[in-house]
């Protein structure tokens, strides 16, 4: 095999792969060799430092402003036979590599293979097909009424692509309790973690793991089997559990017709009245339920329904006595046609 054939094969292999170091090396060689050829052709106007870099960039990228051009016959031949053809090749390789990189990043995002860089986000763990899609849709609607507009991240093990590209972030993992996987979803920086899996045992292990990785986040777990709720709360008292209430709603509707529609209306954000909550700021004063109830209705046309002392949800008190004193740090729950932004606590008597 002749040396020329060996060199040709090496060049074909490296340039066919179009690696960045190959393109960079080829570009440097191209720029240096072009300058030498033009210098030998006595193109003094084109070989000045800044002018040369400017001229080579606009020529190789085919922009060609025409303000600088070769004047000698040799210079014109060099530009026509070497500078422009080689420059076009390198320019196409750079554009191709950039396009390929952007396309690969987009595909990785769709497949959930990228590591995210988010914080104070809502992390949804699990995939329940249509139910998860409904959950994501409701979260997006609720987010419109929150000033901070937190990012929504879906973390799944299922073999799917991002179901809502452009609206939510997406991460696909092998395990919900593996640090390397869950760190890609920034689990330690999430402000809220929602867990909903087809298998309750997966939800249980996930809740135990998330409580250890991010104990300060507001965590909610959905269970089909109600018997698992006390078991989880025994080990993770801060996790808010939401067992299935379908059977209870059927029984309630049997004796109180319209109950199912009432509950649907209170949970829906599409129309009608809905239930919301807000914490009483730490710099406020204590206030009686009666005073808050009346002022909330008068000022915001909202109905106070209960509160969680100190923000502890398992100690929820619904329809408390009018004389009950609400303290700073308590979380109150109310019914209104929309979330109340920027509550004037002084006007409420707090």
mmCIF file of C-alpha atoms in Angstrom:
data_model
loop_
_atom_site.group_PDB
_atom_site.id
_atom_site.type_symbol
_atom_site.label_atom_id
_atom_site.label_comp_id
_atom_site.label_asym_id
_atom_site.label_seq_id
_atom_site.Cartn_x
_atom_site.Cartn_y
_atom_site.Cartn_z
ATOM 1 C CA UNK A 1 0.000 0.000 0.000
ATOM 2 C CA UNK A 2 1.484 3.335 -1.074
ATOM 3 C CA UNK A 3 1.921 6.160 1.470
ATOM 4 C CA UNK A 4 -0.625 8.275 -0.411
ATOM 5 C CA UNK A 5 -3.308 5.581 -0.094
ATOM 6 C CA UNK A 6 -2.562 5.248 3.628
ATOM 7 C CA UNK A 7 -2.870 9.001 4.141
ATOM 8 C CA UNK A 8 -6.090 9.029 2.107
ATOM 9 C CA UNK A 9 -7.645 6.276 4.236
ATOM 10 C CA UNK A 10 -6.708 8.032 7.476
ATOM 11 C CA UNK A 11 -8.172 11.304 6.241
ATOM 12 C CA UNK A 12 -11.358 9.635 5.068
ATOM 13 C CA UNK A 13 -11.805 7.867 8.417
ATOM 14 C CA UNK A 14 -11.347 10.985 10.536
ATOM 15 C CA UNK A 15 -13.350 13.319 8.333
ATOM 16 C CA UNK A 16 -16.176 10.831 7.850
ATOM 17 C CA UNK A 17 -16.606 10.731 11.633
ATOM 18 C CA UNK A 18 -16.525 14.563 11.672
ATOM 19 C CA UNK A 19 -15.240 14.752 15.212
ATOM 20 C CA UNK A 20 -14.805 18.228 16.662
ATOM 21 C CA UNK A 21 -11.027 17.939 17.034
ATOM 22 C CA UNK A 22 -10.813 16.815 13.389
ATOM 23 C CA UNK A 23 -12.839 19.815 12.225
ATOM 24 C CA UNK A 24 -10.817 22.201 14.407
ATOM 25 C CA UNK A 25 -7.506 20.802 13.168
ATOM 26 C CA UNK A 26 -8.682 20.939 9.567
ATOM 27 C CA UNK A 27 -9.882 24.537 10.005
ATOM 28 C CA UNK A 28 -6.535 25.660 11.463
ATOM 29 C CA UNK A 29 -4.635 23.943 8.657
ATOM 30 C CA UNK A 30 -6.986 25.474 6.087
ATOM 31 C CA UNK A 31 -6.575 28.991 7.503
ATOM 32 C CA UNK A 32 -2.793 28.724 7.727
ATOM 33 C CA UNK A 33 -2.305 27.169 4.289
ATOM 34 C CA UNK A 34 -4.639 29.703 2.667
ATOM 35 C CA UNK A 35 -2.658 32.572 4.173
ATOM 36 C CA UNK A 36 0.639 31.068 2.944
ATOM 37 C CA UNK A 37 -0.692 30.602 -0.602
ATOM 38 C CA UNK A 38 -2.026 34.157 -0.714
ATOM 39 C CA UNK A 39 1.201 35.538 0.708
ATOM 40 C CA UNK A 40 3.206 33.736 -1.958
ATOM 41 C CA UNK A 41 0.785 35.103 -4.554
ATOM 42 C CA UNK A 42 1.617 38.622 -3.292
ATOM 43 C CA UNK A 43 -1.948 39.346 -2.099
ATOM 44 C CA UNK A 44 -0.792 41.925 0.439
ATOM 45 C CA UNK A 45 -4.283 43.381 1.037
ATOM 46 C CA UNK A 46 -5.693 39.994 1.999
ATOM 47 C CA UNK A 47 -2.870 38.829 4.254
ATOM 48 C CA UNK A 48 -3.171 41.583 6.863
ATOM 49 C CA UNK A 49 -4.053 39.978 10.209
ATOM 50 C CA UNK A 50 -7.563 41.268 10.949
ATOM 51 C CA UNK A 51 -8.488 41.769 7.298
ATOM 52 C CA UNK A 52 -7.450 38.205 6.502
ATOM 53 C CA UNK A 53 -9.569 36.648 9.262
ATOM 54 C CA UNK A 54 -12.554 38.778 8.215
ATOM 55 C CA UNK A 55 -12.135 37.975 4.511
ATOM 56 C CA UNK A 56 -11.630 34.241 5.116
ATOM 57 C CA UNK A 57 -14.754 34.023 7.303
ATOM 58 C CA UNK A 58 -17.063 35.737 4.807
ATOM 59 C CA UNK A 59 -15.544 33.847 1.876
ATOM 60 C CA UNK A 60 -15.620 30.376 3.444
ATOM 61 C CA UNK A 61 -19.217 30.884 4.581
ATOM 62 C CA UNK A 62 -20.183 32.026 1.035
ATOM 63 C CA UNK A 63 -21.385 35.423 2.277
ATOM 64 C CA UNK A 64 -18.837 37.213 0.106
ATOM 65 C CA UNK A 65 -19.302 40.939 0.734
ATOM 66 C CA UNK A 66 -16.850 41.787 -2.049
ATOM 67 C CA UNK A 67 -15.102 44.609 -0.170
ATOM 68 C CA UNK A 68 -11.901 42.525 -0.162
ATOM 69 C CA UNK A 69 -10.908 40.259 -3.055
ATOM 70 C CA UNK A 70 -7.778 38.907 -4.766
ATOM 71 C CA UNK A 71 -6.178 41.116 -7.424
ATOM 72 C CA UNK A 72 -3.454 38.883 -8.869
ATOM 73 C CA UNK A 73 -4.067 36.040 -11.286
ATOM 74 C CA UNK A 74 -2.406 33.554 -8.940
ATOM 75 C CA UNK A 75 -4.501 34.801 -6.035
ATOM 76 C CA UNK A 76 -7.718 34.412 -7.987
ATOM 77 C CA UNK A 77 -6.813 30.831 -8.939
ATOM 78 C CA UNK A 78 -5.952 30.000 -5.316
ATOM 79 C CA UNK A 79 -9.291 31.382 -4.122
ATOM 80 C CA UNK A 80 -11.285 29.654 -6.871
ATOM 81 C CA UNK A 81 -9.584 26.259 -6.652
ATOM 82 C CA UNK A 82 -8.682 26.021 -2.965
ATOM 83 C CA UNK A 83 -10.049 28.652 -0.583
ATOM 84 C CA UNK A 84 -13.722 28.484 -1.642
ATOM 85 C CA UNK A 85 -14.095 24.674 -2.189
ATOM 86 C CA UNK A 86 -12.271 23.692 1.012
ATOM 87 C CA UNK A 87 -13.989 26.467 2.976
ATOM 88 C CA UNK A 88 -17.420 25.298 1.817
ATOM 89 C CA UNK A 89 -16.587 21.744 2.898
ATOM 90 C CA UNK A 90 -15.478 22.806 6.381
ATOM 91 C CA UNK A 91 -18.433 25.170 6.753
ATOM 92 C CA UNK A 92 -20.861 22.379 5.846
ATOM 93 C CA UNK A 93 -19.182 20.030 8.325
ATOM 94 C CA UNK A 94 -19.502 22.568 11.157
ATOM 95 C CA UNK A 95 -23.163 23.263 10.378
ATOM 96 C CA UNK A 96 -23.819 19.529 10.103
ATOM 97 C CA UNK A 97 -22.213 18.807 13.456
ATOM 98 C CA UNK A 98 -24.138 21.613 15.165
ATOM 99 C CA UNK A 99 -27.418 20.399 13.647
ATOM 100 C CA UNK A 100 -26.642 16.809 14.687
ATOM 101 C CA UNK A 101 -25.813 17.898 18.251
ATOM 102 C CA UNK A 102 -29.021 19.942 18.562
ATOM 103 C CA UNK A 103 -31.049 17.044 17.161
ATOM 104 C CA UNK A 104 -29.435 14.582 19.568
ATOM 105 C CA UNK A 105 -30.106 16.849 22.553
ATOM 106 C CA UNK A 106 -33.747 17.158 21.501
ATOM 107 C CA UNK A 107 -34.065 13.393 21.140
ATOM 108 C CA UNK A 108 -32.442 12.822 24.533
ATOM 109 C CA UNK A 109 -34.894 15.275 26.057
ATOM 110 C CA UNK A 110 -37.833 13.483 24.458
ATOM 111 C CA UNK A 111 -36.545 10.119 25.706
ATOM 112 C CA UNK A 112 -35.846 11.539 29.168
ATOM 113 C CA UNK A 113 -32.131 10.796 29.057
ATOM 114 C CA UNK A 114 -30.882 14.304 29.886
ATOM 115 C CA UNK A 115 -29.983 15.529 33.360
ATOM 116 C CA UNK A 116 -32.129 18.486 34.364
ATOM 117 C CA UNK A 117 -31.021 21.684 36.100
ATOM 118 C CA UNK A 118 -34.131 22.862 37.924
ATOM 119 C CA UNK A 119 -35.100 23.712 41.494
ATOM 120 C CA UNK A 120 -38.253 24.417 43.483
ATOM 121 C CA UNK A 121 -40.104 22.325 40.917
ATOM 122 C CA UNK A 122 -43.048 19.931 41.121
ATOM 123 C CA UNK A 123 -41.792 16.380 40.638
ATOM 124 C CA UNK A 124 -44.344 13.788 39.522
ATOM 125 C CA UNK A 125 -43.046 10.249 40.017
ATOM 126 C CA UNK A 126 -44.824 7.392 38.255
ATOM 127 C CA UNK A 127 -46.867 6.729 35.127
ATOM 128 C CA UNK A 128 -50.547 5.796 35.178
ATOM 129 C CA UNK A 129 -51.293 6.651 31.563
ATOM 130 C CA UNK A 130 -54.581 8.593 31.275
ATOM 131 C CA UNK A 131 -54.671 9.391 35.003
ATOM 132 C CA UNK A 132 -51.167 10.835 34.895
ATOM 133 C CA UNK A 133 -52.058 12.862 31.816
ATOM 134 C CA UNK A 134 -55.060 14.279 33.659
ATOM 135 C CA UNK A 135 -52.871 15.049 36.677
ATOM 136 C CA UNK A 136 -50.337 16.897 34.505
ATOM 137 C CA UNK A 137 -53.087 18.846 32.786
ATOM 138 C CA UNK A 138 -54.543 19.914 36.146
ATOM 139 C CA UNK A 139 -51.101 20.904 37.441
ATOM 140 C CA UNK A 140 -50.533 23.076 34.382
ATOM 141 C CA UNK A 141 -53.875 24.771 34.945
ATOM 142 C CA UNK A 142 -53.210 25.341 38.652
ATOM 143 C CA UNK A 143 -49.755 26.730 37.865
ATOM 144 C CA UNK A 144 -51.296 29.604 35.925
ATOM 145 C CA UNK A 145 -52.584 31.049 39.211
ATOM 146 C CA UNK A 146 -49.227 30.790 41.019
ATOM 147 C CA UNK A 147 -46.841 33.751 40.618
ATOM 148 C CA UNK A 148 -43.670 31.615 40.774
ATOM 149 C CA UNK A 149 -44.774 29.305 37.902
ATOM 150 C CA UNK A 150 -42.751 26.272 39.079
ATOM 151 C CA UNK A 151 -41.406 23.803 36.523
ATOM 152 C CA UNK A 152 -43.257 20.481 36.316
ATOM 153 C CA UNK A 153 -41.056 17.393 35.956
ATOM 154 C CA UNK A 154 -42.382 13.925 35.121
ATOM 155 C CA UNK A 155 -40.163 11.018 36.218
ATOM 156 C CA UNK A 156 -41.095 7.542 34.935
ATOM 157 C CA UNK A 157 -39.756 4.030 34.511
ATOM 158 C CA UNK A 158 -42.124 3.230 31.641
ATOM 159 C CA UNK A 159 -40.766 3.037 28.101
ATOM 160 C CA UNK A 160 -42.384 6.248 26.836
ATOM 161 C CA UNK A 161 -41.355 9.646 25.489
ATOM 162 C CA UNK A 162 -42.263 13.036 26.905
ATOM 163 C CA UNK A 163 -46.084 13.144 26.703
ATOM 164 C CA UNK A 164 -46.167 16.963 26.854
ATOM 165 C CA UNK A 165 -43.043 18.328 25.136
ATOM 166 C CA UNK A 166 -42.612 22.038 25.600
ATOM 167 C CA UNK A 167 -44.920 22.071 28.632
ATOM 168 C CA UNK A 168 -43.172 19.811 31.136
ATOM 169 C CA UNK A 169 -39.682 18.436 31.709
ATOM 170 C CA UNK A 170 -39.214 14.664 31.423
ATOM 171 C CA UNK A 171 -36.830 12.113 32.936
ATOM 172 C CA UNK A 172 -36.826 8.348 32.388
ATOM 173 C CA UNK A 173 -35.061 6.214 35.006
ATOM 174 C CA UNK A 174 -34.445 2.566 35.806
ATOM 175 C CA UNK A 175 -35.316 2.879 39.496
ATOM 176 C CA UNK A 176 -37.125 5.383 41.710
ATOM 177 C CA UNK A 177 -34.709 4.761 44.598
ATOM 178 C CA UNK A 178 -31.362 4.990 42.824
ATOM 179 C CA UNK A 179 -29.429 8.191 43.520
ATOM 180 C CA UNK A 180 -27.769 8.423 40.096
ATOM 181 C CA UNK A 181 -31.145 8.205 38.351
ATOM 182 C CA UNK A 182 -33.153 10.460 40.655
ATOM 183 C CA UNK A 183 -30.447 13.124 40.731
ATOM 184 C CA UNK A 184 -31.158 13.665 37.028
ATOM 185 C CA UNK A 185 -34.646 14.784 38.100
ATOM 186 C CA UNK A 186 -33.119 17.063 40.791
ATOM 187 C CA UNK A 187 -35.090 15.279 43.513
ATOM 188 C CA UNK A 188 -33.178 16.996 46.326
ATOM 189 C CA UNK A 189 -34.206 20.437 45.008
ATOM 190 C CA UNK A 190 -37.917 19.767 44.393
ATOM 191 C CA UNK A 191 -40.435 21.784 46.398
ATOM 192 C CA UNK A 192 -43.276 19.292 45.850
ATOM 193 C CA UNK A 193 -43.134 15.558 45.106
ATOM 194 C CA UNK A 194 -46.221 13.679 43.893
ATOM 195 C CA UNK A 195 -46.084 9.864 43.795
ATOM 196 C CA UNK A 196 -48.645 7.852 41.834
ATOM 197 C CA UNK A 197 -47.794 4.372 40.548
ATOM 198 C CA UNK A 198 -49.951 1.450 39.400
ATOM 199 C CA UNK A 199 -48.361 -0.688 42.122
ATOM 200 C CA UNK A 200 -48.806 0.472 45.732
ATOM 201 C CA UNK A 201 -45.605 -1.266 46.812
ATOM 202 C CA UNK A 202 -43.617 0.887 44.362
ATOM 203 C CA UNK A 203 -45.308 3.987 45.779
ATOM 204 C CA UNK A 204 -44.416 2.855 49.294
ATOM 205 C CA UNK A 205 -40.697 2.320 48.562
ATOM 206 C CA UNK A 206 -40.573 5.541 46.550
ATOM 207 C CA UNK A 207 -42.090 7.534 49.421
ATOM 208 C CA UNK A 208 -39.563 6.080 51.872
ATOM 209 C CA UNK A 209 -36.734 7.029 49.513
ATOM 210 C CA UNK A 210 -37.948 10.555 48.745
ATOM 211 C CA UNK A 211 -38.478 11.269 52.447
ATOM 212 C CA UNK A 212 -34.845 10.478 53.033
ATOM 213 C CA UNK A 213 -33.527 12.415 49.995
ATOM 214 C CA UNK A 214 -35.688 15.520 50.418
ATOM 215 C CA UNK A 215 -37.349 15.677 53.851
ATOM 216 C CA UNK A 216 -38.279 19.361 53.449
ATOM 217 C CA UNK A 217 -40.364 18.917 50.290
ATOM 218 C CA UNK A 218 -44.151 18.712 50.390
ATOM 219 C CA UNK A 219 -44.748 15.054 49.511
ATOM 220 C CA UNK A 220 -48.014 13.453 48.444
ATOM 221 C CA UNK A 221 -48.515 9.726 47.767
ATOM 222 C CA UNK A 222 -51.567 8.080 46.201
ATOM 223 C CA UNK A 223 -52.585 4.582 47.328
ATOM 224 C CA UNK A 224 -55.258 2.271 45.995
ATOM 225 C CA UNK A 225 -55.052 0.132 49.144
ATOM 226 C CA UNK A 226 -56.015 2.309 52.134
ATOM 227 C CA UNK A 227 -54.388 -0.087 54.602
ATOM 228 C CA UNK A 228 -50.923 1.054 53.503
ATOM 229 C CA UNK A 229 -51.537 4.669 54.509
ATOM 230 C CA UNK A 230 -51.043 4.202 58.312
ATOM 231 C CA UNK A 231 -47.945 2.099 57.636
ATOM 232 C CA UNK A 232 -46.291 4.822 55.571
ATOM 233 C CA UNK A 233 -47.290 7.618 57.940
ATOM 234 C CA UNK A 234 -45.799 5.645 60.823
ATOM 235 C CA UNK A 235 -42.375 5.909 59.159
ATOM 236 C CA UNK A 236 -42.881 9.134 57.191
ATOM 237 C CA UNK A 237 -45.387 11.331 59.088
ATOM 238 C CA UNK A 238 -44.763 14.314 56.802
ATOM 239 C CA UNK A 239 -45.957 12.504 53.677
ATOM 240 C CA UNK A 240 -49.527 13.436 52.782
ATOM 241 C CA UNK A 241 -51.389 10.299 51.678
ATOM 242 C CA UNK A 242 -54.391 10.402 49.355
ATOM 243 C CA UNK A 243 -56.185 7.045 49.337
ATOM 244 C CA UNK A 244 -58.781 6.204 46.726
ATOM 245 C CA UNK A 245 -62.206 7.613 47.661
ATOM 246 C CA UNK A 246 -64.246 6.201 44.784
ATOM 247 C CA UNK A 247 -66.186 3.776 47.003
ATOM 248 C CA UNK A 248 -66.797 6.406 49.658
ATOM 249 C CA UNK A 249 -68.130 8.792 47.033
ATOM 250 C CA UNK A 250 -70.551 6.149 45.762
ATOM 251 C CA UNK A 251 -71.906 5.554 49.268
ATOM 252 C CA UNK A 252 -72.148 9.269 49.996
ATOM 253 C CA UNK A 253 -74.007 9.965 46.754
ATOM 254 C CA UNK A 254 -76.508 7.213 47.580
ATOM 255 C CA UNK A 255 -77.753 9.041 50.711
ATOM 256 C CA UNK A 256 -76.871 12.626 49.703
ATOM 257 C CA UNK A 257 -77.638 12.984 45.993
ATOM 258 C CA UNK A 258 -75.331 15.436 44.250
ATOM 259 C CA UNK A 259 -72.389 14.820 46.595
ATOM 260 C CA UNK A 260 -70.198 13.457 43.812
ATOM 261 C CA UNK A 261 -70.865 16.533 41.672
ATOM 262 C CA UNK A 262 -70.148 18.812 44.635
ATOM 263 C CA UNK A 263 -66.784 17.180 45.273
ATOM 264 C CA UNK A 264 -65.937 17.251 41.576
ATOM 265 C CA UNK A 265 -66.695 20.958 41.461
ATOM 266 C CA UNK A 266 -64.515 21.675 44.496
ATOM 267 C CA UNK A 267 -61.577 19.786 42.984
ATOM 268 C CA UNK A 268 -61.903 21.102 39.433
ATOM 269 C CA UNK A 269 -60.184 24.308 38.341
ATOM 270 C CA UNK A 270 -62.063 24.571 35.058
ATOM 271 C CA UNK A 271 -65.319 26.052 36.291
ATOM 272 C CA UNK A 272 -67.382 26.775 39.391
ATOM 273 C CA UNK A 273 -66.074 27.079 42.935
ATOM 274 C CA UNK A 274 -62.870 25.348 43.968
ATOM 275 C CA UNK A 275 -60.969 24.674 47.155
ATOM 276 C CA UNK A 276 -57.668 26.465 47.859
ATOM 277 C CA UNK A 277 -55.302 26.937 50.768
ATOM 278 C CA UNK A 278 -52.824 29.517 52.034
ATOM 279 C CA UNK A 279 -50.549 29.841 55.054
ATOM 280 C CA UNK A 280 -50.931 32.649 57.569
ATOM 281 C CA UNK A 281 -47.666 34.666 57.464
ATOM 282 C CA UNK A 282 -45.381 34.539 60.479
ATOM 283 C CA UNK A 283 -45.550 38.316 61.014
ATOM 284 C CA UNK A 284 -49.345 38.313 61.495
ATOM 285 C CA UNK A 285 -51.343 38.272 64.715
ATOM 286 C CA UNK A 286 -53.662 35.561 66.000
ATOM 287 C CA UNK A 287 -57.282 35.865 64.884
ATOM 288 C CA UNK A 288 -60.555 34.180 65.817
ATOM 289 C CA UNK A 289 -62.212 31.925 63.254
ATOM 290 C CA UNK A 290 -65.389 34.033 63.416
ATOM 291 C CA UNK A 291 -63.572 37.248 62.466
ATOM 292 C CA UNK A 292 -61.608 35.598 59.657
ATOM 293 C CA UNK A 293 -64.719 33.828 58.359
ATOM 294 C CA UNK A 294 -66.758 37.044 58.106
ATOM 295 C CA UNK A 295 -63.969 39.219 56.663
ATOM 296 C CA UNK A 296 -62.954 36.561 54.130
ATOM 297 C CA UNK A 297 -66.523 36.381 52.859
ATOM 298 C CA UNK A 298 -67.037 40.158 52.801
ATOM 299 C CA UNK A 299 -63.759 41.095 51.124
ATOM 300 C CA UNK A 300 -63.114 38.157 48.785
ATOM 301 C CA UNK A 301 -66.473 36.355 48.610
ATOM 302 C CA UNK A 302 -64.684 33.241 49.862
ATOM 303 C CA UNK A 303 -65.778 30.677 52.479
ATOM 304 C CA UNK A 304 -63.416 29.512 55.234
ATOM 305 C CA UNK A 305 -63.799 25.730 55.764
ATOM 306 C CA UNK A 306 -60.931 24.614 57.971
ATOM 307 C CA UNK A 307 -57.286 24.853 58.921
ATOM 308 C CA UNK A 308 -54.154 22.787 59.579
ATOM 309 C CA UNK A 309 -52.469 23.852 62.848
ATOM 310 C CA UNK A 310 -48.857 24.746 62.161
ATOM 311 C CA UNK A 311 -49.287 23.525 58.609
ATOM 312 C CA UNK A 312 -49.432 19.881 59.771
ATOM 313 C CA UNK A 313 -52.016 18.345 57.449
ATOM 314 C CA UNK A 314 -52.721 15.208 59.472
ATOM 315 C CA UNK A 315 -54.058 17.476 62.263
ATOM 316 C CA UNK A 316 -56.567 19.094 59.905
ATOM 317 C CA UNK A 317 -59.587 20.711 61.603
ATOM 318 C CA UNK A 318 -62.683 21.163 59.428
ATOM 319 C CA UNK A 319 -65.478 23.544 60.478
ATOM 320 C CA UNK A 320 -63.808 24.637 63.748
ATOM 321 C CA UNK A 321 -65.610 26.502 66.493
ATOM 322 C CA UNK A 322 -66.017 30.232 65.866
ATOM 323 C CA UNK A 323 -64.005 31.036 68.988
ATOM 324 C CA UNK A 324 -60.976 29.034 67.838
ATOM 325 C CA UNK A 325 -57.856 31.173 67.576
ATOM 326 C CA UNK A 326 -55.850 30.825 64.368
ATOM 327 C CA UNK A 327 -52.105 31.368 64.767
ATOM 328 C CA UNK A 328 -49.329 32.497 62.391
ATOM 329 C CA UNK A 329 -48.030 29.429 60.564
ATOM 330 C CA UNK A 330 -51.456 27.765 60.411
ATOM 331 C CA UNK A 331 -52.665 26.879 56.929
ATOM 332 C CA UNK A 332 -56.254 27.858 56.179
ATOM 333 C CA UNK A 333 -58.511 26.294 53.548
ATOM 334 C CA UNK A 334 -61.212 28.178 51.707
ATOM 335 C CA UNK A 335 -63.667 27.893 48.811
ATOM 336 C CA UNK A 336 -63.681 30.551 46.084
ATOM 337 C CA UNK A 337 -64.129 30.881 42.341
ATOM 338 C CA UNK A 338 -60.357 31.442 41.975
ATOM 339 C CA UNK A 339 -57.208 31.473 44.070
ATOM 340 C CA UNK A 340 -56.874 34.751 45.994
ATOM 341 C CA UNK A 341 -53.591 36.494 45.058
ATOM 342 C CA UNK A 342 -51.835 38.837 47.500
ATOM 343 C CA UNK A 343 -54.240 38.483 50.429
ATOM 344 C CA UNK A 344 -54.542 41.622 52.549
ATOM 345 C CA UNK A 345 -54.174 40.005 55.985
ATOM 346 C CA UNK A 346 -54.633 43.314 57.816
ATOM 347 C CA UNK A 347 -58.040 43.744 56.198
ATOM 348 C CA UNK A 348 -58.946 40.241 57.393
ATOM 349 C CA UNK A 349 -58.147 41.250 60.969
ATOM 350 C CA UNK A 350 -55.029 39.118 61.286
#
